[in-house]
PDB file of N, CA, C and O in Angstrom:
ATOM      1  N   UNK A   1      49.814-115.760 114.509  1.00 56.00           N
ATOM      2  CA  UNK A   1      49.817-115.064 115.780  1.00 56.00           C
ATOM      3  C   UNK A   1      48.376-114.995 116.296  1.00 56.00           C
ATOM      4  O   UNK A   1      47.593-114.490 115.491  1.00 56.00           O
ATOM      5  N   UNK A   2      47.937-115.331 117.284  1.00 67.00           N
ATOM      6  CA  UNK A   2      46.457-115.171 118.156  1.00 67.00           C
ATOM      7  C   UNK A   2      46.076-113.746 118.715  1.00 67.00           C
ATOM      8  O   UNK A   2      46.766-112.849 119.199  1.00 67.00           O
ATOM      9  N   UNK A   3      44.810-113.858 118.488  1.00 79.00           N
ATOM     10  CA  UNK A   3      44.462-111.881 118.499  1.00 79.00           C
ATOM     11  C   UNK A   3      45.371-111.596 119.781  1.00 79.00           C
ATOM     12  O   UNK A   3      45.985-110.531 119.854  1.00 79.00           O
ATOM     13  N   UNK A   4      45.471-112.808 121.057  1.00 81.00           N
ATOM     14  CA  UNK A   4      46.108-112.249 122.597  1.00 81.00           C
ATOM     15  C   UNK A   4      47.352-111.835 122.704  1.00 81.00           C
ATOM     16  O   UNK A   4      47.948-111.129 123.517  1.00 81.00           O
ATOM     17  N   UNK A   5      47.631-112.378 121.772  1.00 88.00           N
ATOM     18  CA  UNK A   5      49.388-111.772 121.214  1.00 88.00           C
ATOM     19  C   UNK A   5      49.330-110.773 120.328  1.00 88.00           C
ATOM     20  O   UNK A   5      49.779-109.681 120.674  1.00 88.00           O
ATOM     21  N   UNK A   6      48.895-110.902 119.305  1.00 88.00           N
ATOM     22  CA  UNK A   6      48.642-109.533 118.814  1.00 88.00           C
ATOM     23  C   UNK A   6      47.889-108.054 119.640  1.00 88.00           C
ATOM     24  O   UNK A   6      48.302-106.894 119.632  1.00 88.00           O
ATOM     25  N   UNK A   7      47.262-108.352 119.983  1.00 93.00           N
ATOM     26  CA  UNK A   7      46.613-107.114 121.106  1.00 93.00           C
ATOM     27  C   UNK A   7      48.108-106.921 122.117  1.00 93.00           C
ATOM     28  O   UNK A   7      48.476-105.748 122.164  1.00 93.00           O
ATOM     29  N   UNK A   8      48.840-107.750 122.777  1.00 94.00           N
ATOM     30  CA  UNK A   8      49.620-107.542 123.804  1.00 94.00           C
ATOM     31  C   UNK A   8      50.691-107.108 123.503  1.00 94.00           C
ATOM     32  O   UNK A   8      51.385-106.534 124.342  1.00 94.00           O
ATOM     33  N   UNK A   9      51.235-107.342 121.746  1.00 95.00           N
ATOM     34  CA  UNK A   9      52.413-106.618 121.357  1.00 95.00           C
ATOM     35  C   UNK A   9      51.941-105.470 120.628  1.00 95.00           C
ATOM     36  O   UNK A   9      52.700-104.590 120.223  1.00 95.00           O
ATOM     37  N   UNK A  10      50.898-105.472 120.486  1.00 96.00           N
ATOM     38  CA  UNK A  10      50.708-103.694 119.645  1.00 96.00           C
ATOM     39  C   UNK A  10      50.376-102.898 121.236  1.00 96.00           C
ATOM     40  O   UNK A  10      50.349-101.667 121.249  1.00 96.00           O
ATOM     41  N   UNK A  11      50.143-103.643 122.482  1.00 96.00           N
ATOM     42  CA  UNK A  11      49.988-102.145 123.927  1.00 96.00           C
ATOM     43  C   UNK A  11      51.370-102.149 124.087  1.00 96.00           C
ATOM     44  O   UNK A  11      51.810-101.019 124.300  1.00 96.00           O
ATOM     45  N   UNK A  12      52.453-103.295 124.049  1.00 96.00           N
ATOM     46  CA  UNK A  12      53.609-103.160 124.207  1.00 96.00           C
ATOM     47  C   UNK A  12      54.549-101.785 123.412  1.00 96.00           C
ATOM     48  O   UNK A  12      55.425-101.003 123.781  1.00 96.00           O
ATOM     49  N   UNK A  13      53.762-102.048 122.109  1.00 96.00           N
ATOM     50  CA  UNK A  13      54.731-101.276 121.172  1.00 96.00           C
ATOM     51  C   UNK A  13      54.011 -99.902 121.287  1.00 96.00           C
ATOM     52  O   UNK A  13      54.626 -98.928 120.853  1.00 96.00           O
ATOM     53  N   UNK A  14      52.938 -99.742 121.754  1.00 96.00           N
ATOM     54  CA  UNK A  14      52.265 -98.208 121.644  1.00 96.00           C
ATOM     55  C   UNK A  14      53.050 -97.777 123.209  1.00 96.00           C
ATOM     56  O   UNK A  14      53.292 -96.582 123.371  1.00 96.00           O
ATOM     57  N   UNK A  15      53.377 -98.624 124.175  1.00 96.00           N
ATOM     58  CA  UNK A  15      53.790 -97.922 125.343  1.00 96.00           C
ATOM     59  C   UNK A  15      55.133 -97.593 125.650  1.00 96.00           C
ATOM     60  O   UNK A  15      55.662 -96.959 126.564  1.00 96.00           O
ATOM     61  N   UNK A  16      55.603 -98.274 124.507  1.00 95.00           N
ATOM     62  CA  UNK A  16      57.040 -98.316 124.187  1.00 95.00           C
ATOM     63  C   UNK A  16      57.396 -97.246 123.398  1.00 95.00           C
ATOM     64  O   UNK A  16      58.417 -96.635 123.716  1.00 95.00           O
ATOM     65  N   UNK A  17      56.732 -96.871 122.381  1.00 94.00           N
ATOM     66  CA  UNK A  17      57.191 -95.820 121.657  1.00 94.00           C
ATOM     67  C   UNK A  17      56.021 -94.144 121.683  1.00 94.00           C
ATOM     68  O   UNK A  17      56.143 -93.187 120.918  1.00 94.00           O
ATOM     69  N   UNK A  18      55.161 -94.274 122.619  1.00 94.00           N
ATOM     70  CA  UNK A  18      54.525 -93.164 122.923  1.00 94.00           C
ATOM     71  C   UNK A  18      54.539 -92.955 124.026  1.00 94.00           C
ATOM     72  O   UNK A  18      53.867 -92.062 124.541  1.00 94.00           O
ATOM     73  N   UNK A  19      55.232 -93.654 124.591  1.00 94.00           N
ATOM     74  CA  UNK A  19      55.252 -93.075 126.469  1.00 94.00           C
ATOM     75  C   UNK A  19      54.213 -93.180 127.309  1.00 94.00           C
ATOM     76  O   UNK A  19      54.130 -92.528 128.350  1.00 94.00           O
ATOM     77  N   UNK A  20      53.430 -93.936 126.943  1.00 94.00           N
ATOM     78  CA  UNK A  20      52.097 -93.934 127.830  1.00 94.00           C
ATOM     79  C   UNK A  20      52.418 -94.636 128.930  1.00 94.00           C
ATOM     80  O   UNK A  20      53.564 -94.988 129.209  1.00 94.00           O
ATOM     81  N   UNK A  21      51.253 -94.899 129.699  1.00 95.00           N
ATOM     82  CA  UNK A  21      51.307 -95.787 130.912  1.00 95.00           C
ATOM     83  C   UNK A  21      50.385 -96.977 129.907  1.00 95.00           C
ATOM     84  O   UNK A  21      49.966 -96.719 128.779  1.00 95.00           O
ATOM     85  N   UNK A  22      50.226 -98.133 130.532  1.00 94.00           N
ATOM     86  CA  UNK A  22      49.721 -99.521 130.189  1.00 94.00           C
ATOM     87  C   UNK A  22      48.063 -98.946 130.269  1.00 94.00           C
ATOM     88  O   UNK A  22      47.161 -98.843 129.437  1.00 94.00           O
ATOM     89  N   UNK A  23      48.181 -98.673 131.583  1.00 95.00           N
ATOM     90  CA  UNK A  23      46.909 -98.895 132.330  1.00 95.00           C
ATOM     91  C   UNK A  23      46.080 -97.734 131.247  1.00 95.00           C
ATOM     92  O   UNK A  23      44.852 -97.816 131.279  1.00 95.00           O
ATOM     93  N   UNK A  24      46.620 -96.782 130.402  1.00 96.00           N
ATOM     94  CA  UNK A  24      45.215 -96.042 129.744  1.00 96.00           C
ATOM     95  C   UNK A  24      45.060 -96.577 128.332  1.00 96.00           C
ATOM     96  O   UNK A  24      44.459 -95.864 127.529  1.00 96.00           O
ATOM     97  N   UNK A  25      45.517 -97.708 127.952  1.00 96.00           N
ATOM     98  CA  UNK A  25      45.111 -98.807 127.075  1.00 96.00           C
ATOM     99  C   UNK A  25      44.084 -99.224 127.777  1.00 96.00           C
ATOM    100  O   UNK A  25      44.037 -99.534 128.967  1.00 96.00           O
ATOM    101  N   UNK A  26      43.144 -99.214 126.856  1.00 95.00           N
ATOM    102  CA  UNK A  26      41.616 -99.931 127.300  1.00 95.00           C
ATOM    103  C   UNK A  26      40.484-100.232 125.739  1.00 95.00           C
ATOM    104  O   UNK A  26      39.825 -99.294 125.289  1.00 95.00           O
ATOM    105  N   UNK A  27      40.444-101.356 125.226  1.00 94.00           N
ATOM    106  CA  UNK A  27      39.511-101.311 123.927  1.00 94.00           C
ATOM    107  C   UNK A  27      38.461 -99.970 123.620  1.00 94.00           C
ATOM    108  O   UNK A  27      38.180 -99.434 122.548  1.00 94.00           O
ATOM    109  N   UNK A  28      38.065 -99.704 124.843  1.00 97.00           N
ATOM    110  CA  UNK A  28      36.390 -99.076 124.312  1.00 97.00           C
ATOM    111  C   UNK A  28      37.607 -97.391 124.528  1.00 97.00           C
ATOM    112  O   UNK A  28      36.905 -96.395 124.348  1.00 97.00           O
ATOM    113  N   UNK A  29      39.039 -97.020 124.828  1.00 97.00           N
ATOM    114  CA  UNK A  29      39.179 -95.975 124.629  1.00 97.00           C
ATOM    115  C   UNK A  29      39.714 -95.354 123.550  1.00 97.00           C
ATOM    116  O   UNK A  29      40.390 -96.180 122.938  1.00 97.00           O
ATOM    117  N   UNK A  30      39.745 -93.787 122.775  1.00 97.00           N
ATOM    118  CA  UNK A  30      39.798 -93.852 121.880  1.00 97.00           C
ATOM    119  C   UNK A  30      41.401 -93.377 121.570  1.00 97.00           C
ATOM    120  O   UNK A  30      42.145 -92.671 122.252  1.00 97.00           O
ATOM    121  N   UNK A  31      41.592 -93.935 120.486  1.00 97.00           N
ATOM    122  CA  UNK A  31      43.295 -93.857 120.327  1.00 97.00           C
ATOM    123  C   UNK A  31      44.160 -92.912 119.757  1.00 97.00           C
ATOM    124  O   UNK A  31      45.380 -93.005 119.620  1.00 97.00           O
ATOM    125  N   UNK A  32      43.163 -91.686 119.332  1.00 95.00           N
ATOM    126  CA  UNK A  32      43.981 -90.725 118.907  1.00 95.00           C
ATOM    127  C   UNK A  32      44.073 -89.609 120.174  1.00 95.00           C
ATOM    128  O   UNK A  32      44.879 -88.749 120.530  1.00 95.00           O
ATOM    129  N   UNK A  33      43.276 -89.928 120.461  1.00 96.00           N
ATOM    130  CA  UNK A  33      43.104 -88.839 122.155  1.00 96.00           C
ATOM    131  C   UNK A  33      43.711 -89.366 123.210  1.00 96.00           C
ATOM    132  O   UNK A  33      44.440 -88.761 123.995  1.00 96.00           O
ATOM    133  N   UNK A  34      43.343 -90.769 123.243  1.00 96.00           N
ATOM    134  CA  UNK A  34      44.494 -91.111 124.977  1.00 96.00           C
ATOM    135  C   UNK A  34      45.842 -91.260 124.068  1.00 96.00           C
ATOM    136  O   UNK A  34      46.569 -91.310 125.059  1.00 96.00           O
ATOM    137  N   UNK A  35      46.494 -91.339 123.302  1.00 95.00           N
ATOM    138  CA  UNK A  35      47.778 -91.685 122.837  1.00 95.00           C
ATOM    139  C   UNK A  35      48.232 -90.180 122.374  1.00 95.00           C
ATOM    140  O   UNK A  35      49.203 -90.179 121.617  1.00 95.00           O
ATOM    141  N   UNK A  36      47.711 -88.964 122.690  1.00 94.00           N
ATOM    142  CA  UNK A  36      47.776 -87.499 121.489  1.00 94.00           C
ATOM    143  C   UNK A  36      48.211 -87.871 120.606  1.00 94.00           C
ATOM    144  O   UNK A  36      49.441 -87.843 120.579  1.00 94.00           O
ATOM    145  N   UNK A  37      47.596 -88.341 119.576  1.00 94.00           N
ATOM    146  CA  UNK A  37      48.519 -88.424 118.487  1.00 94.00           C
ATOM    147  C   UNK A  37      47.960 -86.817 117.674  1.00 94.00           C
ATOM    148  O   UNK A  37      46.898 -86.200 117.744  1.00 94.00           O
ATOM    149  N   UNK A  38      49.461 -86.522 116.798  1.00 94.00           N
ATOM    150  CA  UNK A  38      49.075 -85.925 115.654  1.00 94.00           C
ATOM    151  C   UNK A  38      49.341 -86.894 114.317  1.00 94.00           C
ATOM    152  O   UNK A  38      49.366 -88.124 114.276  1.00 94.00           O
ATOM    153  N   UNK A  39      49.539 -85.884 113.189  1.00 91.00           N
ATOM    154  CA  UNK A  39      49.290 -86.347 112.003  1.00 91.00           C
ATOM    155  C   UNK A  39      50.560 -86.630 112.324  1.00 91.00           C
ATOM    156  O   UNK A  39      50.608 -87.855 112.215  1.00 91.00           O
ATOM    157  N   UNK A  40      51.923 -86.138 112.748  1.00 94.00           N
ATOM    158  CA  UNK A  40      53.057 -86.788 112.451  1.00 94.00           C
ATOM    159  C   UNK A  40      53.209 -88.486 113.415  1.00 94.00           C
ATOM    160  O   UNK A  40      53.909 -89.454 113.120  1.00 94.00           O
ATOM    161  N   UNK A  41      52.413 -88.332 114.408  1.00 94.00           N
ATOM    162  CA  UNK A  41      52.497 -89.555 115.319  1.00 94.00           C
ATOM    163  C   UNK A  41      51.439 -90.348 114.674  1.00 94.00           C
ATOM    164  O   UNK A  41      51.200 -91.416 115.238  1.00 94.00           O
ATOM    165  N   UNK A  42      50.744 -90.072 113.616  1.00 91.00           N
ATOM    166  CA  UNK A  42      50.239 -91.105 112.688  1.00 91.00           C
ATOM    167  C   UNK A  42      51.241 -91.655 111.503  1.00 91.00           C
ATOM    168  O   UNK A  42      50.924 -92.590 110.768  1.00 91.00           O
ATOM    169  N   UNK A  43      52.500 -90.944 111.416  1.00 94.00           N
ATOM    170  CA  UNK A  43      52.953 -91.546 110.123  1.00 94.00           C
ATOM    171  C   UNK A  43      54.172 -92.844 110.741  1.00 94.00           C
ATOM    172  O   UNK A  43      54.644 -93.811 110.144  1.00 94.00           O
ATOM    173  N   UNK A  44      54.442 -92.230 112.500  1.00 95.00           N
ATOM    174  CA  UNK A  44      55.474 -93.008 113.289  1.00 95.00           C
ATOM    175  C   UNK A  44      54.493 -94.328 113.527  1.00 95.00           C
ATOM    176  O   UNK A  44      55.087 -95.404 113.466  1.00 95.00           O
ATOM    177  N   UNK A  45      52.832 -94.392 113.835  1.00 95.00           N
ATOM    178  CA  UNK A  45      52.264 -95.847 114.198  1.00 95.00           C
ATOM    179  C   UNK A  45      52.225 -96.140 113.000  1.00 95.00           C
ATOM    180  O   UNK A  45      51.722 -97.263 113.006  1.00 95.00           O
ATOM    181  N   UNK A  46      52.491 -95.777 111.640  1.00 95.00           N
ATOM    182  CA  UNK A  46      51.952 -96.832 110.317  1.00 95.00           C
ATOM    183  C   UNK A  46      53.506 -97.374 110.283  1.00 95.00           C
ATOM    184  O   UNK A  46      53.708 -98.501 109.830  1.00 95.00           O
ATOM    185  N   UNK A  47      54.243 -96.839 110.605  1.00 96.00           N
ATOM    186  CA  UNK A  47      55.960 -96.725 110.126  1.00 96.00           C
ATOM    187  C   UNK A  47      56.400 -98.466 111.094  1.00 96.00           C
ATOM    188  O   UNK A  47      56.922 -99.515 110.716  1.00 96.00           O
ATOM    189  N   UNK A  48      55.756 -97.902 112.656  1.00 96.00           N
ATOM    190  CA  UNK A  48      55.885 -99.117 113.384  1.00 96.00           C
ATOM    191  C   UNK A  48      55.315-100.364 113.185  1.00 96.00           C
ATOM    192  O   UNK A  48      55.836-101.476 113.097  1.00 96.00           O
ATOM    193  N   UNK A  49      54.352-100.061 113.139  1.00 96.00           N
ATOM    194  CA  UNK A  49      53.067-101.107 112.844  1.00 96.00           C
ATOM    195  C   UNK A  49      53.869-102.092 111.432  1.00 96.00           C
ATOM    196  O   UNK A  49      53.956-103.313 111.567  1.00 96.00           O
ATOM    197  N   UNK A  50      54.221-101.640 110.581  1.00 96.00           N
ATOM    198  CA  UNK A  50      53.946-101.925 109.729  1.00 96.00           C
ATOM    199  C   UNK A  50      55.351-102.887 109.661  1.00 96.00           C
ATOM    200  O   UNK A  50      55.343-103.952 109.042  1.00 96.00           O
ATOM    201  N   UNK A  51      56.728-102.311 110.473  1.00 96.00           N
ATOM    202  CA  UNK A  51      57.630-103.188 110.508  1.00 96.00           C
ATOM    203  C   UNK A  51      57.841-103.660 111.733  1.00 96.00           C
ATOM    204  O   UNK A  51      58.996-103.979 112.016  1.00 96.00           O
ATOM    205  N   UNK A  52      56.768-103.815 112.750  1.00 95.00           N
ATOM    206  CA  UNK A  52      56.666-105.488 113.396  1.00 95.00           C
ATOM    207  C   UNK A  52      55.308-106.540 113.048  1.00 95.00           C
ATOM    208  O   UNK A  52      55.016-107.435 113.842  1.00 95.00           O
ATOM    209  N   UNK A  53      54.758-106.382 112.147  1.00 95.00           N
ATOM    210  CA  UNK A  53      54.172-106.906 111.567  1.00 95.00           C
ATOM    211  C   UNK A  53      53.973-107.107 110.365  1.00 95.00           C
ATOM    212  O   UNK A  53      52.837-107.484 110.076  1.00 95.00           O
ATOM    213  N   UNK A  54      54.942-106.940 109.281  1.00 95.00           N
ATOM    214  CA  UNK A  54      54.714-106.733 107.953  1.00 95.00           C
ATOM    215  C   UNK A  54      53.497-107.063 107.502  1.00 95.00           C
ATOM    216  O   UNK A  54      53.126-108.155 107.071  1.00 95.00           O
ATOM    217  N   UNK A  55      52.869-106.029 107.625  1.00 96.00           N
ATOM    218  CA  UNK A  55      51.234-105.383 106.905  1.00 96.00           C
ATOM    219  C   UNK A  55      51.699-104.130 106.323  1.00 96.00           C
ATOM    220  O   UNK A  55      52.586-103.390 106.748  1.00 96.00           O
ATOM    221  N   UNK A  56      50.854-103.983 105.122  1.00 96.00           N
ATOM    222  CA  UNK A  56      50.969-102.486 104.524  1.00 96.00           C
ATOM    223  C   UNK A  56      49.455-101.607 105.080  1.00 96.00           C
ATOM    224  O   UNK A  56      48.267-101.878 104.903  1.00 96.00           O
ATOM    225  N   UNK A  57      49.970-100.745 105.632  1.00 96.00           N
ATOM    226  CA  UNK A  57      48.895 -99.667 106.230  1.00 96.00           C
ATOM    227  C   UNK A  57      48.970 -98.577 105.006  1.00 96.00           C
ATOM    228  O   UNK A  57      50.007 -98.205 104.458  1.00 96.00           O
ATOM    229  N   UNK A  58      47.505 -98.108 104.670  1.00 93.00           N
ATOM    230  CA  UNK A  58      47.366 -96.921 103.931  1.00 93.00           C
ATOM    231  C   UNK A  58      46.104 -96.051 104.745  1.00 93.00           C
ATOM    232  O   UNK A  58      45.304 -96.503 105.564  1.00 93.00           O
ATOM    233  N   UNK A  59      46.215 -94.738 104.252  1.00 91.00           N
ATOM    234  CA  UNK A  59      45.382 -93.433 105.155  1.00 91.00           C
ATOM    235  C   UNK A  59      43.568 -94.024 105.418  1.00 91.00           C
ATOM    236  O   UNK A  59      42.775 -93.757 106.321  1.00 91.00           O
ATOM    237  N   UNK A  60      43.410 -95.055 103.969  1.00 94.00           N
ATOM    238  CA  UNK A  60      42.219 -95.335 104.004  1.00 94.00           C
ATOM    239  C   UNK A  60      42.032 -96.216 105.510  1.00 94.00           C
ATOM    240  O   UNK A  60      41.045 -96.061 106.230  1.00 94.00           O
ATOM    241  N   UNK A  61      42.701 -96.770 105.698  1.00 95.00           N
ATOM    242  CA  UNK A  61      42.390 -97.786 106.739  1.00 95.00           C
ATOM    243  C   UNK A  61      41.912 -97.385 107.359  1.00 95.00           C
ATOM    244  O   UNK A  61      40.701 -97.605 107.329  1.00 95.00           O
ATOM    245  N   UNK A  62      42.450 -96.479 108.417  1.00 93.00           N
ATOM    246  CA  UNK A  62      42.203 -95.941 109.467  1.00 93.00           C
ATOM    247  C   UNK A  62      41.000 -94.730 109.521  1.00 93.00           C
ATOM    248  O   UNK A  62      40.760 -94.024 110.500  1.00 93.00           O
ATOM    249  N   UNK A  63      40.236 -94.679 108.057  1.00 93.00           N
ATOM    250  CA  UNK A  63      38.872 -93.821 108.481  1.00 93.00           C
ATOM    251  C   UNK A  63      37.762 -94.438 109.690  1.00 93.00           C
ATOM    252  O   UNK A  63      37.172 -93.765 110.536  1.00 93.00           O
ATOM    253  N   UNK A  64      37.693 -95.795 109.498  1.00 94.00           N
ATOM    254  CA  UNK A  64      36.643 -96.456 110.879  1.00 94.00           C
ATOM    255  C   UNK A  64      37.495 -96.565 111.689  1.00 94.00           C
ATOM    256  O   UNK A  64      37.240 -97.701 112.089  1.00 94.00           O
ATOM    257  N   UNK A  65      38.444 -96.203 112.325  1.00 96.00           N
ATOM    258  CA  UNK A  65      39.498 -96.133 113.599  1.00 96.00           C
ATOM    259  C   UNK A  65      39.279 -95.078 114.411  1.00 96.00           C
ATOM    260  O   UNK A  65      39.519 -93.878 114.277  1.00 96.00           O
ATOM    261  N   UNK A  66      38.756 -95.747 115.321  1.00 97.00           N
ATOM    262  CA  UNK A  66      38.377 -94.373 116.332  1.00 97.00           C
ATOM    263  C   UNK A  66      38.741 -95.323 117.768  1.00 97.00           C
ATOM    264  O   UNK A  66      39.350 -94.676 118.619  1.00 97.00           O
ATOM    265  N   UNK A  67      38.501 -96.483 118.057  1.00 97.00           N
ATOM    266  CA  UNK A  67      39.068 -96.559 119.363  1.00 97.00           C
ATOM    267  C   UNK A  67      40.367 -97.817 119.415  1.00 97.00           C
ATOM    268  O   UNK A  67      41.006 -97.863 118.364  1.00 97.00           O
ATOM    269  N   UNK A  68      40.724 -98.619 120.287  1.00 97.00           N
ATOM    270  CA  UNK A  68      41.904 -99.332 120.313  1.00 97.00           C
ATOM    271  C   UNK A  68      41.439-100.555 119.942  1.00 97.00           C
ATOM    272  O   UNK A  68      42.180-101.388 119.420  1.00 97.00           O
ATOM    273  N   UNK A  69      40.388-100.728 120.138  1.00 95.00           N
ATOM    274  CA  UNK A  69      39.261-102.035 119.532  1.00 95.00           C
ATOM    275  C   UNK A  69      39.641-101.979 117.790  1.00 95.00           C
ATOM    276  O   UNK A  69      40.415-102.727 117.193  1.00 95.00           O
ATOM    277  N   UNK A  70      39.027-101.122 117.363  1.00 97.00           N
ATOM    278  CA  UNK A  70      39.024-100.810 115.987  1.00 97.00           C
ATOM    279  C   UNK A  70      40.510-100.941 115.823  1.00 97.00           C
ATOM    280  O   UNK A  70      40.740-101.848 115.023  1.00 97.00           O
ATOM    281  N   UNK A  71      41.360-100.505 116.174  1.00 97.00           N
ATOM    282  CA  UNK A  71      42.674-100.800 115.566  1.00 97.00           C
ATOM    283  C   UNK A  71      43.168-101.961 115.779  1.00 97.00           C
ATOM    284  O   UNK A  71      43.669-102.390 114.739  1.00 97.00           O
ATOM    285  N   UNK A  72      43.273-102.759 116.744  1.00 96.00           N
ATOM    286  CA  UNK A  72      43.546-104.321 116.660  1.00 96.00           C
ATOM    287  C   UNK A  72      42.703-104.800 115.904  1.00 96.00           C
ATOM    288  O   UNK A  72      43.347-105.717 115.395  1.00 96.00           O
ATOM    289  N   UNK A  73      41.422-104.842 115.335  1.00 95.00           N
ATOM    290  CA  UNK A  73      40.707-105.392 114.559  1.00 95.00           C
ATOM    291  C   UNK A  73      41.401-105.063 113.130  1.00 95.00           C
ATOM    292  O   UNK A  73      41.533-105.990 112.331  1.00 95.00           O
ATOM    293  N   UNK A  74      41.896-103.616 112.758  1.00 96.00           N
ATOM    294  CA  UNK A  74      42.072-103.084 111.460  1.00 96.00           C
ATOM    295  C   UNK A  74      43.689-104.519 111.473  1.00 96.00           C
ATOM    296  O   UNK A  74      43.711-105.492 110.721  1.00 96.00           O
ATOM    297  N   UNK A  75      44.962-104.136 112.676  1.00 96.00           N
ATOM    298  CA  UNK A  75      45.575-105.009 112.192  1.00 96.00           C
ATOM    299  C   UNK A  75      45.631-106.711 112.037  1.00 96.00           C
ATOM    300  O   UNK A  75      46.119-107.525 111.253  1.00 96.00           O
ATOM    301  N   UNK A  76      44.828-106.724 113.270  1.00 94.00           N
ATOM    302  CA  UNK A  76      44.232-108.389 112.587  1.00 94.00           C
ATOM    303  C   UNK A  76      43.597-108.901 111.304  1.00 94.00           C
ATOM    304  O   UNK A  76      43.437-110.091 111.034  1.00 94.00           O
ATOM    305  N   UNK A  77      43.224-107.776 110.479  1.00 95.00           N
ATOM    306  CA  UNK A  77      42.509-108.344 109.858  1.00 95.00           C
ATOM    307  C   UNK A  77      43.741-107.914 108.667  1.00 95.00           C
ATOM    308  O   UNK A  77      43.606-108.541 107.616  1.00 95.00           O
ATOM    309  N   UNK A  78      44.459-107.314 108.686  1.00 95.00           N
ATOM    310  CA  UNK A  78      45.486-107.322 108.098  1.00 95.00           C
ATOM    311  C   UNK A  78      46.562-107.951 107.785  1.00 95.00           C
ATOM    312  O   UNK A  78      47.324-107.793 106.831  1.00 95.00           O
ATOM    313  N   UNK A  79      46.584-109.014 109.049  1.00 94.00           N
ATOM    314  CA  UNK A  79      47.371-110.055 108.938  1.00 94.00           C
ATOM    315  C   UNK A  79      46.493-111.603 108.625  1.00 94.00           C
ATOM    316  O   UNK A  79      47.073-112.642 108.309  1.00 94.00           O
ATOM    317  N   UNK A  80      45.493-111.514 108.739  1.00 91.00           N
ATOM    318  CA  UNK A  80      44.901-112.389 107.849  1.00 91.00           C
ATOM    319  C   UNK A  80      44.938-112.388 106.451  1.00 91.00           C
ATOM    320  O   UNK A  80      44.895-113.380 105.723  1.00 91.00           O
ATOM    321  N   UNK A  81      45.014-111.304 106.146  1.00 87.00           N
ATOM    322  CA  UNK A  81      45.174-110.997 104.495  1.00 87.00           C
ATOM    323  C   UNK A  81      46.488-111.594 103.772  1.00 87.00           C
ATOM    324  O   UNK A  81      46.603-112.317 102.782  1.00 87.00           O
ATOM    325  N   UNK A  82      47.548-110.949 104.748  1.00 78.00           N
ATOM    326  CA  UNK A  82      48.561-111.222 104.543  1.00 78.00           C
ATOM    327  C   UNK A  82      49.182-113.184 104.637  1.00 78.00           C
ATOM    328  O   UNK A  82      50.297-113.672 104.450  1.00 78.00           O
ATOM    329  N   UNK A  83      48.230-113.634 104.899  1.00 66.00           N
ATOM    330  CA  UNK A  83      48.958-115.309 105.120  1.00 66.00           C
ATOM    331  C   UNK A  83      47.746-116.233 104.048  1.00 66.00           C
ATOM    332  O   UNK A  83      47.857-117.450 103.899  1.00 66.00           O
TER     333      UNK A  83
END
């Protein structure tokens, strides 16, 4: 899969299952604040994430995750691992 597809189905799937609008997806914004997540809407993006992309997400990952950049990077590089 190419990062442009990967970036375009993880805004798909964050707008799909958090209700956002498209338009406040933006790399440099940060993703626990424009998306509110709590701790329980962290266990629903590892839950998602993880079965449209079979990657295994653990709590460590996501300590350098602070904006939407960082998280397409965390799962790209996750699916490199994985092939």
């Amino acid at each position: 899969m190419k990062n442009l597809d990967v970036l375009e189905k993880i805004n798909a799937i964050l707008v799909d299952e958090f209700e956002v609008d498209s338009t406040i997806i933006a790399p440099e914004n940060n993703l626990k604040t424009t998306l509110q997540l709590d701790s329980l809407d962290y266990v629903d993006l590892v839950v998602i994430i993880e079965s449209n992309f079979g990657v295994k997400l653990v709590e460590a990952d996501f300590v350098n995750v602070a904006t939407f950049s960082d998280f397409y990077a965390l799962i790209e590089s996750k699916l490199l691992l994985r092939n």
